[in-house]
CSV table of C-alpha atoms in Angstrom, one decimal:
chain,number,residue,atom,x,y,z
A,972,UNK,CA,-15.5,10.4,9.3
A,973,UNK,CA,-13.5,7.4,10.1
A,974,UNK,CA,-9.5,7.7,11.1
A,975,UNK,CA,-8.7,6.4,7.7
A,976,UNK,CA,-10.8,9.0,5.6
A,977,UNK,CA,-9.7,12.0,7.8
A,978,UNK,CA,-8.6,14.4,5.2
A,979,UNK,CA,-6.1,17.0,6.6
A,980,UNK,CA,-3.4,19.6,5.6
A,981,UNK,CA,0.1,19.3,6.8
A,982,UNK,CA,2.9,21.0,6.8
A,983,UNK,CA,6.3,19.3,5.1
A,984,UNK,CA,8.7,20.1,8.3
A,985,UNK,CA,11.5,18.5,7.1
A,986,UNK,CA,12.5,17.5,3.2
A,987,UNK,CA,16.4,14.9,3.1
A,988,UNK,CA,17.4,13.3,0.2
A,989,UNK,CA,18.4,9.6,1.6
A,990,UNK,CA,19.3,7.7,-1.5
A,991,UNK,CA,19.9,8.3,-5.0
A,992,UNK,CA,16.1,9.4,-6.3
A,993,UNK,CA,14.8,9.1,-2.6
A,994,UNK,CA,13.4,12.1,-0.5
A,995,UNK,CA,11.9,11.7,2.7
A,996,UNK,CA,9.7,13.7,3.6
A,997,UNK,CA,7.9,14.9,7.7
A,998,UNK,CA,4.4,16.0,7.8
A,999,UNK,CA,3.1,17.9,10.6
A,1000,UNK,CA,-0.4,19.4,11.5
A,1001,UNK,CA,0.1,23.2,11.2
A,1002,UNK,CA,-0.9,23.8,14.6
A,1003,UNK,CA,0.9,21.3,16.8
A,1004,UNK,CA,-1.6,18.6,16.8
A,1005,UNK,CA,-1.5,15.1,17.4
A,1006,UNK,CA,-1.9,13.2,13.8
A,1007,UNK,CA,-4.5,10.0,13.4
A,1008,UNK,CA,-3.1,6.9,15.2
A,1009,UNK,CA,-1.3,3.8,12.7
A,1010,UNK,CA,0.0,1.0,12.8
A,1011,UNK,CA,2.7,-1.2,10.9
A,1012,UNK,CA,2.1,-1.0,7.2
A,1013,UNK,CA,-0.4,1.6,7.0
A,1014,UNK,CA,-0.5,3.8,4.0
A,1015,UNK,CA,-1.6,7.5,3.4
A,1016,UNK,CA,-3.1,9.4,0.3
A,1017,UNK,CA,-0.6,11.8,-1.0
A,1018,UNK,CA,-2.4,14.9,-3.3
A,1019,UNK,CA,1.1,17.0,-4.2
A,1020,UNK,CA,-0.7,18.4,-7.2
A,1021,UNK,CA,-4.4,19.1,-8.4
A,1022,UNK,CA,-5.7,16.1,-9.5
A,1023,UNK,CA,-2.4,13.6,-8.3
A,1024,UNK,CA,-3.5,11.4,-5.7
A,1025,UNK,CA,-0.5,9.0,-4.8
A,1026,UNK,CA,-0.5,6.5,-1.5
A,1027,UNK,CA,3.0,6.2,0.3
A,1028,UNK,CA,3.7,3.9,3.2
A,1029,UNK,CA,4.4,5.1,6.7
A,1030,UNK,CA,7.8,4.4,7.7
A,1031,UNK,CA,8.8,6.5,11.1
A,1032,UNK,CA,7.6,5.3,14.6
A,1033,UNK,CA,4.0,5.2,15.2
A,1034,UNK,CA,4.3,6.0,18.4
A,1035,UNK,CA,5.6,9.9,17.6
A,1036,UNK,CA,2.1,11.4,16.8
A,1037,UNK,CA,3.3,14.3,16.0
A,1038,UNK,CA,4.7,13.5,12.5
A,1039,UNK,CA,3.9,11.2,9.6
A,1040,UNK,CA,7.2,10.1,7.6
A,1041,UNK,CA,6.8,8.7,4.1
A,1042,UNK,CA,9.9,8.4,1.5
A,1043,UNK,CA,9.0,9.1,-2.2
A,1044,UNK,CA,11.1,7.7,-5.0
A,1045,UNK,CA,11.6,9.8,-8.7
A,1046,UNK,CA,10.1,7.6,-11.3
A,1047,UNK,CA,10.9,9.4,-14.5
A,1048,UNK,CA,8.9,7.4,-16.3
A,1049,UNK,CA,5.5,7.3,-14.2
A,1050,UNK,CA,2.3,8.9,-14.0
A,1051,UNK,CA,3.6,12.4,-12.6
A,1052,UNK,CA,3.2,11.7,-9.1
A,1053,UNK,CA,6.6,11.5,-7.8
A,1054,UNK,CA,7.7,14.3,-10.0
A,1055,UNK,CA,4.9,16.3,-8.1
A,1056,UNK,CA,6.3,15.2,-5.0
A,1057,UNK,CA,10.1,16.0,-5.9
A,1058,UNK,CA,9.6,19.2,-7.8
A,1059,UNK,CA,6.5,20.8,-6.0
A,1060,UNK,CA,6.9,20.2,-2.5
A,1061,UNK,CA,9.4,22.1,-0.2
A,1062,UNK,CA,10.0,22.6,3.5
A,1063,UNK,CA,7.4,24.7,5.3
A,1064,UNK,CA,5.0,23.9,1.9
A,1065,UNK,CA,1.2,22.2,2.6
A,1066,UNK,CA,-0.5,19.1,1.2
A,1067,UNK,CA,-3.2,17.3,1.5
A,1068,UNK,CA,-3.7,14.2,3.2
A,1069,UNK,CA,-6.0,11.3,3.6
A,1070,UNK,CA,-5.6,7.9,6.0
A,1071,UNK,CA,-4.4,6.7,7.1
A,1072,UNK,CA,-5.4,3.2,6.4
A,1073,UNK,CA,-3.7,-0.5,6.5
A,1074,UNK,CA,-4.4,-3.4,4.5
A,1075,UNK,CA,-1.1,-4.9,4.9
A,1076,UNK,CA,-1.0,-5.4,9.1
A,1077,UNK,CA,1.8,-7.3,10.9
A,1078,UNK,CA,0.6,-10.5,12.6
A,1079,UNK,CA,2.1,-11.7,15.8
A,1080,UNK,CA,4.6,-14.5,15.6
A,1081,UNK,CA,7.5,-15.5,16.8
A,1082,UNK,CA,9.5,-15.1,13.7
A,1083,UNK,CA,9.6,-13.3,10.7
A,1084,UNK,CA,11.1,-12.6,7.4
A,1085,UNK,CA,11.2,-9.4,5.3
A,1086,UNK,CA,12.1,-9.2,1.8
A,1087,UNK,CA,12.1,-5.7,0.2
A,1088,UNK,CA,12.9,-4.7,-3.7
A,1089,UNK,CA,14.1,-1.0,-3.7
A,1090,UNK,CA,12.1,1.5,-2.0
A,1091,UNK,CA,9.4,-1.8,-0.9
A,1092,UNK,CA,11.6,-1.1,2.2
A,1093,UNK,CA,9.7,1.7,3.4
A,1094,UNK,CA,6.4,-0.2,4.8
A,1095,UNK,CA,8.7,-3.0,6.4
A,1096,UNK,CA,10.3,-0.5,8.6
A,1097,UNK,CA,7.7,0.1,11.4
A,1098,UNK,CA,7.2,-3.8,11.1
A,1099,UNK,CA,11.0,-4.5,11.5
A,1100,UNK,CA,11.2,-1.9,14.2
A,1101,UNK,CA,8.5,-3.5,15.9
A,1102,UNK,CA,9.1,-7.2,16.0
A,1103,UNK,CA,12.7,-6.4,16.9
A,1104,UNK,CA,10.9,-4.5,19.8
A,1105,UNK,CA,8.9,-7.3,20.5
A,1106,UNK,CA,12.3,-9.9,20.7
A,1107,UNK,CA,10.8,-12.1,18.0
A,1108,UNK,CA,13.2,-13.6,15.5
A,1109,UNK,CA,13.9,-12.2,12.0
A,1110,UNK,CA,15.8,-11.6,8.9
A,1111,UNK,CA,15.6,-8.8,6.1
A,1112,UNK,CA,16.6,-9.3,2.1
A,1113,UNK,CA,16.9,-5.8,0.9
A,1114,UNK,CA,17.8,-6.0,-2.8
A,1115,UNK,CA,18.0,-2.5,-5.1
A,1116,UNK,CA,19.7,-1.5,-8.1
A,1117,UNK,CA,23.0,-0.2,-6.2
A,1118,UNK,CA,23.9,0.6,-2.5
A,1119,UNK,CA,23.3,4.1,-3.4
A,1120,UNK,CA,19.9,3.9,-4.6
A,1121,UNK,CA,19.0,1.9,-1.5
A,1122,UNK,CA,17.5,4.0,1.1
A,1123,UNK,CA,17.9,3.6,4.9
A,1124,UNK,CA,20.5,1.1,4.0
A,1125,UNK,CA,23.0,2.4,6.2
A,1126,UNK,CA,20.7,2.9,9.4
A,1127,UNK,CA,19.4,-0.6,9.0
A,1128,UNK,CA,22.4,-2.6,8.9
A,1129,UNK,CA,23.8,-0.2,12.0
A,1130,UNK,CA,20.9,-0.8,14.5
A,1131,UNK,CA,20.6,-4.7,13.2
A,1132,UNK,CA,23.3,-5.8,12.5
A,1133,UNK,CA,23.6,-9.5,10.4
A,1134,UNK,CA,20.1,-10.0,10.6
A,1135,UNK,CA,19.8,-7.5,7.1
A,1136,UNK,CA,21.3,-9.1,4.3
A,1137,UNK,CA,21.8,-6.5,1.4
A,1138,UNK,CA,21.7,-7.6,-2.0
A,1139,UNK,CA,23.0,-4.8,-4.7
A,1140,UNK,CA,21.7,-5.4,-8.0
A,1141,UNK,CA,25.3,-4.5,-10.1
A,1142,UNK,CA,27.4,-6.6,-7.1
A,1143,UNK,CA,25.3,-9.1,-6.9
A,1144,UNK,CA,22.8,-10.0,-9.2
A,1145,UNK,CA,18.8,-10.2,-8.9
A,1146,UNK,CA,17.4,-11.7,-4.9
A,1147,UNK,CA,18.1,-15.7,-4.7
A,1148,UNK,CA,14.8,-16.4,-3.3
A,1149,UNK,CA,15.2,-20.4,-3.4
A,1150,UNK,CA,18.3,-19.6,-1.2
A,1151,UNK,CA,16.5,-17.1,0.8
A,1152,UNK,CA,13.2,-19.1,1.0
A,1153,UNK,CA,15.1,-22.6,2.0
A,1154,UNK,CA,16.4,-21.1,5.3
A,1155,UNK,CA,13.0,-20.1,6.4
A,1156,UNK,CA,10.7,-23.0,8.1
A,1157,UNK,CA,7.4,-23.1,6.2
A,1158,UNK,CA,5.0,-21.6,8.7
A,1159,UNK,CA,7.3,-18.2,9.4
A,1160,UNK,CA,5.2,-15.4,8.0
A,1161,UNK,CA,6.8,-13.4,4.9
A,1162,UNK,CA,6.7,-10.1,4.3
A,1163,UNK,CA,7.3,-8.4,0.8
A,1164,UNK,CA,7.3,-5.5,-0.4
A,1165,UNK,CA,8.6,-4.0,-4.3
A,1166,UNK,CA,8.5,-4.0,-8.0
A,1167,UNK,CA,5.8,-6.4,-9.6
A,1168,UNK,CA,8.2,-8.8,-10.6
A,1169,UNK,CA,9.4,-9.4,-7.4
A,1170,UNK,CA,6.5,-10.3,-6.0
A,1171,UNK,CA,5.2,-12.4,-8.6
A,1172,UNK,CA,8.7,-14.7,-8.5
A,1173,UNK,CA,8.3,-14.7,-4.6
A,1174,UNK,CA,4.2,-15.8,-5.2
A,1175,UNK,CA,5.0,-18.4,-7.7
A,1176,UNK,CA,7.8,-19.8,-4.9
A,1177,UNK,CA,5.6,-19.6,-2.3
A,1178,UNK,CA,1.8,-21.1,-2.8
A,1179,UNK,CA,1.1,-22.8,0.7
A,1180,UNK,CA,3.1,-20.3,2.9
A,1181,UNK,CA,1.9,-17.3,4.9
A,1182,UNK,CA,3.0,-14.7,2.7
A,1183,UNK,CA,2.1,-10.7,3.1
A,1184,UNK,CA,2.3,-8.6,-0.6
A,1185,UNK,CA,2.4,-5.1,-0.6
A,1186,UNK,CA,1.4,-3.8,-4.3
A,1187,UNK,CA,2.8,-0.6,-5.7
A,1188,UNK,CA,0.5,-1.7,-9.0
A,1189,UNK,CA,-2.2,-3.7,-9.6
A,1190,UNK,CA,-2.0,-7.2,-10.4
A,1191,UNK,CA,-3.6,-8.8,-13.5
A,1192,UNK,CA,-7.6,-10.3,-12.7
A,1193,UNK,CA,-8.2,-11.8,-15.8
A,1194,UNK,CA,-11.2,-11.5,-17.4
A,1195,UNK,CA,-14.6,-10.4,-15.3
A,1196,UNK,CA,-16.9,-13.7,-14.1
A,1197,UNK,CA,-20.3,-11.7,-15.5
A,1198,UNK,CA,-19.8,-10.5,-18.6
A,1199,UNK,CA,-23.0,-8.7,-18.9
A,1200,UNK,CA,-24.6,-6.0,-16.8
A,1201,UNK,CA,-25.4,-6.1,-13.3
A,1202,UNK,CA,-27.3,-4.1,-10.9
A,1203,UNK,CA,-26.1,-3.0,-7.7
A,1204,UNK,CA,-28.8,-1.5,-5.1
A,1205,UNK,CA,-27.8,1.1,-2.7
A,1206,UNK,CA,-29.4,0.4,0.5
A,1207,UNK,CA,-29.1,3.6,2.1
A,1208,UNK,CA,-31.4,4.9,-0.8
A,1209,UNK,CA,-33.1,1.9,-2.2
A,1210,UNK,CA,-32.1,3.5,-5.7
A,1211,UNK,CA,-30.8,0.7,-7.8
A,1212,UNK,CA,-28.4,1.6,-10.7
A,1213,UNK,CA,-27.2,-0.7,-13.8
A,1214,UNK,CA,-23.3,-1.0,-14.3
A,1215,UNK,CA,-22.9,-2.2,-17.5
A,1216,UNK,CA,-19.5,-4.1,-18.9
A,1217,UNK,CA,-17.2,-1.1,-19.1
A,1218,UNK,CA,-18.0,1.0,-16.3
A,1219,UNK,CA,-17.0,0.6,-12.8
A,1220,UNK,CA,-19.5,1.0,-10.0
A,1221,UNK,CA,-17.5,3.9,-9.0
A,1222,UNK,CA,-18.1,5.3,-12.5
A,1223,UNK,CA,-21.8,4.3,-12.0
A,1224,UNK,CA,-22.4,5.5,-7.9
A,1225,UNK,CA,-20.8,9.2,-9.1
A,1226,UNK,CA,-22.7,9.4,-12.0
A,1227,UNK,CA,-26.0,8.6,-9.6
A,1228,UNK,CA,-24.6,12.0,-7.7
A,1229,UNK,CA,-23.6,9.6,-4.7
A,1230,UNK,CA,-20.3,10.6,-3.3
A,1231,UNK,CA,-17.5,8.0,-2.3
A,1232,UNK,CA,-13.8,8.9,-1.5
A,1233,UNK,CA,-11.5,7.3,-4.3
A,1234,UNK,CA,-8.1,7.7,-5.1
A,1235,UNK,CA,-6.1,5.0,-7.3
A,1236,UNK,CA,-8.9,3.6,-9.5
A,1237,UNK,CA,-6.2,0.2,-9.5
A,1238,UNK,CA,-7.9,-1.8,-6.8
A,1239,UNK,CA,-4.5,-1.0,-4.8
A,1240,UNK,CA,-4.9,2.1,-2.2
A,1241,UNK,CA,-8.4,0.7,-0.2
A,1242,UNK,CA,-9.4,4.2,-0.6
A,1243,UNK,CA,-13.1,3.0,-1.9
A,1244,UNK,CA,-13.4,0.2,0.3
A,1245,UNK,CA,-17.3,-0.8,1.0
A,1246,UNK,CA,-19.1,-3.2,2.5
A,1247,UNK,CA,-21.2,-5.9,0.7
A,1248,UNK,CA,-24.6,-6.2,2.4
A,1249,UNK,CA,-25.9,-9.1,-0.4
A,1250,UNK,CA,-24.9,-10.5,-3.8
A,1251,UNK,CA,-21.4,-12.7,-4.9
A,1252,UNK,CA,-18.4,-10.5,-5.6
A,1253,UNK,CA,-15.7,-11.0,-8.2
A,1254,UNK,CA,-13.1,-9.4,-6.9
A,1255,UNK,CA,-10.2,-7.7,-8.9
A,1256,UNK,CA,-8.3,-5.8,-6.6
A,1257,UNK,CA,-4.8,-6.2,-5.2
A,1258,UNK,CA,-5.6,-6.0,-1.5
A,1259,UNK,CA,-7.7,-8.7,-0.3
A,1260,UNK,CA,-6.3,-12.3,1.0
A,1261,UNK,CA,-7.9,-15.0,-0.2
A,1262,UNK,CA,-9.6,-15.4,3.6
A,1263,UNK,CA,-11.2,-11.6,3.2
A,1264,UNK,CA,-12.4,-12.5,-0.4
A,1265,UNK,CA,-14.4,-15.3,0.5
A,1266,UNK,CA,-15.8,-13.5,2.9
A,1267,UNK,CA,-17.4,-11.5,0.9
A,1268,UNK,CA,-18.7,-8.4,2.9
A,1269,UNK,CA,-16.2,-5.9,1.6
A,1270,UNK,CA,-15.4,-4.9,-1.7
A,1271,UNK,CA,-13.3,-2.1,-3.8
A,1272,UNK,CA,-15.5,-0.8,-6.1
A,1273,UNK,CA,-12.9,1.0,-8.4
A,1274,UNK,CA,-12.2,-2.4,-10.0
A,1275,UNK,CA,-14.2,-5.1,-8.4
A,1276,UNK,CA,-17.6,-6.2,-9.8
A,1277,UNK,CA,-20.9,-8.7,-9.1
A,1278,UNK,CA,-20.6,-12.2,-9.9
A,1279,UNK,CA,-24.2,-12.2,-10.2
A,1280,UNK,CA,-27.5,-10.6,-11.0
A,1281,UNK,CA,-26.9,-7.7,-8.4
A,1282,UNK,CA,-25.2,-6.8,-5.0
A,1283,UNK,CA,-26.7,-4.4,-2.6
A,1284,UNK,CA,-24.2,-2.1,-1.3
A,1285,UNK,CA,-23.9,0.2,2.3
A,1286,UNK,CA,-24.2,3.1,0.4
């Protein structure tokens, strides 16, 4: 099993509340072990519940492999997951994990600029921690609803001083990204991270520069390119199977009795990522850059589907 479908039990060491709504929480392996490698970015499957699978960015030090360090914000009004997370789990308590994996990687450059929407900060950390590392120029825009709902506030502007601009919703009003953006020479590489409307104001701003999304939710695809049914062959087998409009080919491999690790269903967590040995892909998830896409030898088949007549599948 690859490093970012290990599926483990750890043990919550230690459980803080660091902001209004915000627990952090330290997972260890039971038995001292060293946990799967990551990088900046990287993401793990969180099952606090039966049946609650929920992916939450890695935000200590990847170097300390003895502890993975996610923070996990109450959203009354979600699917059940957080509440799992808040109400269920306790210090010395076990979960299950799976990762980790990273579709939102730092690239090298020389400089760099964050912008975070409430707790969006969490996958910037490593990266802000490791440029800063690395000497390479940068600047953070953390915006949030208060100071006190903004986690790692505090730490951040300690260790970095006036590079981390904080933006409190009730003192200041939303993120000025025109402001923000017109400091920034058009080739530094942005990184963002936070609600859906965030990220969709700082997309619409920013067509022809190299900016880096991470997605707590999908984003809208539009309508599917095939209407009609399609077959997908899996070429481990040579079984072919007919998805028809509707169904997912996740839906349609389980239903064939072929197993495949899923988690979201949203095209967001990469958990069903697989690779595209033939056929045109429409894809509709929320991870790919428009580079990967066109590349067309991966695909997540939670949401995504064939543009044409069939796609033959490493599975």
């Amino acid at each position: 099993m690859s490093p970012g479908r290990t599926v483990m039990r750890l043990t919550v060491s230690r459980r803080e509340t660091v902001a209004d709504g915000v627990v952090v929480l330290d997972l260890r392996d039971p038995s001292g072990s060293d946990l799967p490698p990551w990088t900046p970015g990287a993401h793990i499957d969180l099952v606090p519940a039966a049946d609650v699978v929920r992916q939450y960015s890695l935000c200590g030090d990847p170097a300390d492999r003895t502890v993975w360090r996610i923070a996990v914000l109450r959203e009354p009004d979600g699917r059940g997951g957080s509440r799992a997370v808040h109400d269920r789990l306790h210090e010395d308590d076990l979960v299950e994990t799976r990762g980790p994996r990273n579709h939102f990687p730092l690239v090298p450059a020389p400089r760099y600029l964050f912008v975070a929407g409430g707790i969006g900060i969490t996958p910037l950390l490593p990266m802000i921690a490791a440029v800063a590392s690395a000497g390479a120029d940068w600047r953070l825009h953390y915006g949030g609803r208060s100071r006190g709902s903004m986690a790692f506030r505090s730490a951040l502007c300690s260790a970095y001083g006036a590079r981390v601009s904080v933006h409190p919703q009730d003192e200041t009003g939303l993120l000025d990204l025109d402001a923000i953006l017109a400091d920034e020479p058009p080739d530094t590489p942005i990184y963002c991270c936070g609600p859906e409307p965030l990220l969709q104001a700082i997309e619409r701003r920013c067509p022809d520069r190299p900016l880096h999304l991470e997605r707590f939710a999908p984003s809208e695809p539009g309508e599917p390119v095939r209407a009609g049914s399609f077959e997908v062959e899996l070429a481990r087998t040579g079984r072919v199977l007919t998805v028809p409009p509707g169904r997912s080919i996740l839906r349609a491999v389980q239903e064939a009795g072929v197993e495949v690790l899923w988690s979201c269903t949203e095209g967001t967590c990469g958990t069903c990522e697989t690779t595209v040995l033939d056929g045109a892909v429409d894809h509709r998830d929320s991870l790919l850059t428009p580079a990967e896409r066109a590349a067309n030898d991966t695909m997540f088949i939670c949401v995504s589907r064939a543009a044409g007549p069939r796609l033959i599948l490493d599975l």
